[in-house]
Amino acid sequence: MDINIIDLTVHGDSSGKLVAIEEFKDVPFDVKRVYYIYDTESGVIRGKHAHKKLKQVLLCVHGKCTIRLDNGEERKEIQLDDPKRGIMIEGMIWREMLDFSNDAVLVVLASEPYDESDYIRDYDTFLTSIRGK
Ligand code: T46
């Protein structure tokens, strides 16, 4: 499974660091929504769904967490622990987020507004859906 890594440019010096994200330049889509996840309890697994159309870039801007990706044939785990490195998820990928450090802040840039009808929250439905394609 090929995962698109997004390496962002860091502007900074001894006074601190700054990372800017522009649509179609640093991320390959129109950013319609930004959300972030923090204060996660240890042992919690979030996500457990796929999206039909949504494209997203996930960045752990503080602390660390693991993203588990599954395309129905292969599974991969990627640790996010660098505020200048993100991953892009597009297409039918089942995703789970786990192993959050206490201080983790996971920022997500999304190509569409929130739409519950874009989610597939049942794993068997996900498998049926990708195998039908
Ligand atoms: C994803 C992973 C990485 C909203 O009202 N608006 C929003 O934009 C989002 C993302 C969520 N919500 C509500 C829906 C639920 O009542 O927030 C609650 C928690 O959402 P959910 O259980 O879907 O959160 P996660 O962390 O399991 O998944 C989220 C995104 O939903 C999902 O698109 O890919 O982060």
PDB file of C-alpha atoms in Angstrom, residues 36-120:
ATOM      1  CA  TYR A  36      -8.074  18.246  15.790  1.00  0.00           C
ATOM      2  CA  ILE A  37      -8.133  15.441  18.309  1.00  0.00           C
ATOM      3  CA  TYR A  38      -6.514  15.748  21.747  1.00  0.00           C
ATOM      4  CA  ASP A  39      -6.957  14.595  25.337  1.00  0.00           C
ATOM      5  CA  THR A  40      -7.300  10.975  24.211  1.00  0.00           C
ATOM      6  CA  GLU A  41      -7.429   8.305  26.890  1.00  0.00           C
ATOM      7  CA  SER A  42      -4.639   5.757  26.814  1.00  0.00           C
ATOM      8  CA  GLY A  43      -5.647   2.482  25.161  1.00  0.00           C
ATOM      9  CA  VAL A  44      -8.346   4.128  23.084  1.00  0.00           C
ATOM     10  CA  ILE A  45      -8.681   3.252  19.395  1.00  0.00           C
ATOM     11  CA  ARG A  46     -10.426   5.931  17.341  1.00  0.00           C
ATOM     12  CA  GLY A  47     -11.521   5.959  13.741  1.00  0.00           C
ATOM     13  CA  LYS A  48     -12.636   2.436  12.745  1.00  0.00           C
ATOM     14  CA  HIS A  49     -14.180   3.633   9.531  1.00  0.00           C
ATOM     15  CA  ALA A  50     -13.479   4.384   5.866  1.00  0.00           C
ATOM     16  CA  HIS A  51     -14.564   7.302   3.728  1.00  0.00           C
ATOM     17  CA  LYS A  52     -16.144   7.044   0.308  1.00  0.00           C
ATOM     18  CA  LYS A  53     -14.761  10.279  -1.153  1.00  0.00           C
ATOM     19  CA  LEU A  54     -12.976  12.329   1.497  1.00  0.00           C
ATOM     20  CA  LYS A  55      -9.286  13.184   1.202  1.00  0.00           C
ATOM     21  CA  GLN A  56      -7.448  14.039   4.405  1.00  0.00           C
ATOM     22  CA  VAL A  57      -3.989  14.943   5.638  1.00  0.00           C
ATOM     23  CA  LEU A  58      -3.191  13.856   9.217  1.00  0.00           C
ATOM     24  CA  LEU A  59      -0.447  15.559  11.211  1.00  0.00           C
ATOM     25  CA  CYS A  60       0.486  14.981  14.825  1.00  0.00           C
ATOM     26  CA  VAL A  61       1.605  18.492  15.734  1.00  0.00           C
ATOM     27  CA  HIS A  62       2.416  17.544  19.339  1.00  0.00           C
ATOM     28  CA  GLY A  63       3.157  14.170  20.933  1.00  0.00           C
ATOM     29  CA  LYS A  64       2.654  11.022  18.919  1.00  0.00           C
ATOM     30  CA  CYS A  65       0.115   8.500  17.740  1.00  0.00           C
ATOM     31  CA  THR A  66      -0.132   5.573  15.354  1.00  0.00           C
ATOM     32  CA  ILE A  67      -2.324   5.423  12.259  1.00  0.00           C
ATOM     33  CA  ARG A  68      -3.367   1.940  11.139  1.00  0.00           C
ATOM     34  CA  LEU A  69      -4.401   1.730   7.489  1.00  0.00           C
ATOM     35  CA  ASP A  70      -6.141  -1.164   5.773  1.00  0.00           C
ATOM     36  CA  ASN A  71      -7.103  -1.344   2.089  1.00  0.00           C
ATOM     37  CA  GLY A  72      -8.802  -4.718   2.448  1.00  0.00           C
ATOM     38  CA  GLU A  73      -5.710  -6.613   1.270  1.00  0.00           C
ATOM     39  CA  GLU A  74      -2.882  -5.117   3.270  1.00  0.00           C
ATOM     40  CA  ARG A  75      -2.469  -3.365   6.618  1.00  0.00           C
ATOM     41  CA  LYS A  76       0.140  -0.789   7.493  1.00  0.00           C
ATOM     42  CA  GLU A  77       0.924   1.184  10.658  1.00  0.00           C
ATOM     43  CA  ILE A  78       2.558   4.572  10.571  1.00  0.00           C
ATOM     44  CA  GLN A  79       3.699   6.485  13.617  1.00  0.00           C
ATOM     45  CA  LEU A  80       3.140  10.222  13.456  1.00  0.00           C
ATOM     46  CA  ASP A  81       5.530  12.034  15.784  1.00  0.00           C
ATOM     47  CA  ASP A  82       6.868  14.933  13.760  1.00  0.00           C
ATOM     48  CA  PRO A  83       4.922  18.205  13.361  1.00  0.00           C
ATOM     49  CA  LYS A  84       6.347  18.748   9.887  1.00  0.00           C
ATOM     50  CA  ARG A  85       5.429  15.331   8.479  1.00  0.00           C
ATOM     51  CA  GLY A  86       1.912  14.216   7.643  1.00  0.00           C
ATOM     52  CA  ILE A  87       0.203  11.468   5.719  1.00  0.00           C
ATOM     53  CA  MET A  88      -2.473  11.778   3.115  1.00  0.00           C
ATOM     54  CA  ILE A  89      -5.347   9.324   3.122  1.00  0.00           C
ATOM     55  CA  GLU A  90      -7.579   9.089   0.083  1.00  0.00           C
ATOM     56  CA  GLY A  91      -9.706   6.408  -1.476  1.00  0.00           C
ATOM     57  CA  MET A  92     -11.286   3.520   0.346  1.00  0.00           C
ATOM     58  CA  ILE A  93      -8.969   2.942   3.302  1.00  0.00           C
ATOM     59  CA  TRP A  94     -10.128   1.663   6.668  1.00  0.00           C
ATOM     60  CA  ARG A  95      -8.327   3.752   9.295  1.00  0.00           C
ATOM     61  CA  GLU A  96      -7.751   3.513  13.025  1.00  0.00           C
ATOM     62  CA  MET A  97      -5.847   5.901  15.287  1.00  0.00           C
ATOM     63  CA  LEU A  98      -4.246   4.440  18.395  1.00  0.00           C
ATOM     64  CA  ASP A  99      -1.342   4.604  20.846  1.00  0.00           C
ATOM     65  CA  PHE A 100      -1.856   8.301  21.504  1.00  0.00           C
ATOM     66  CA  SER A 101       0.629   9.853  23.901  1.00  0.00           C
ATOM     67  CA  ASN A 102      -1.054  11.913  26.646  1.00  0.00           C
ATOM     68  CA  ASP A 103       0.060  15.120  24.982  1.00  0.00           C
ATOM     69  CA  ALA A 104      -0.873  14.130  21.405  1.00  0.00           C
ATOM     70  CA  VAL A 105      -2.634  16.670  19.204  1.00  0.00           C
ATOM     71  CA  LEU A 106      -3.696  15.169  15.878  1.00  0.00           C
ATOM     72  CA  VAL A 107      -4.632  17.828  13.315  1.00  0.00           C
ATOM     73  CA  VAL A 108      -6.633  16.806  10.258  1.00  0.00           C
ATOM     74  CA  LEU A 109      -7.122  18.804   7.065  1.00  0.00           C
ATOM     75  CA  ALA A 110     -10.105  17.599   5.074  1.00  0.00           C
ATOM     76  CA  SER A 111     -11.237  18.115   1.497  1.00  0.00           C
ATOM     77  CA  GLU A 112     -14.951  18.289   2.363  1.00  0.00           C
ATOM     78  CA  PRO A 113     -17.235  19.551   5.117  1.00  0.00           C
ATOM     79  CA  TYR A 114     -18.426  17.006   7.667  1.00  0.00           C
ATOM     80  CA  ASP A 115     -20.853  14.546   6.084  1.00  0.00           C
ATOM     81  CA  GLU A 116     -21.871  11.419   7.978  1.00  0.00           C
ATOM     82  CA  SER A 117     -23.121   9.816   4.730  1.00  0.00           C
ATOM     83  CA  ASP A 118     -19.503   9.679   3.472  1.00  0.00           C
ATOM     84  CA  TYR A 119     -18.534   7.301   6.316  1.00  0.00           C
ATOM     85  CA  ILE A 120     -18.513   3.506   6.199  1.00  0.00           C
TER      86      ILE A 120
END
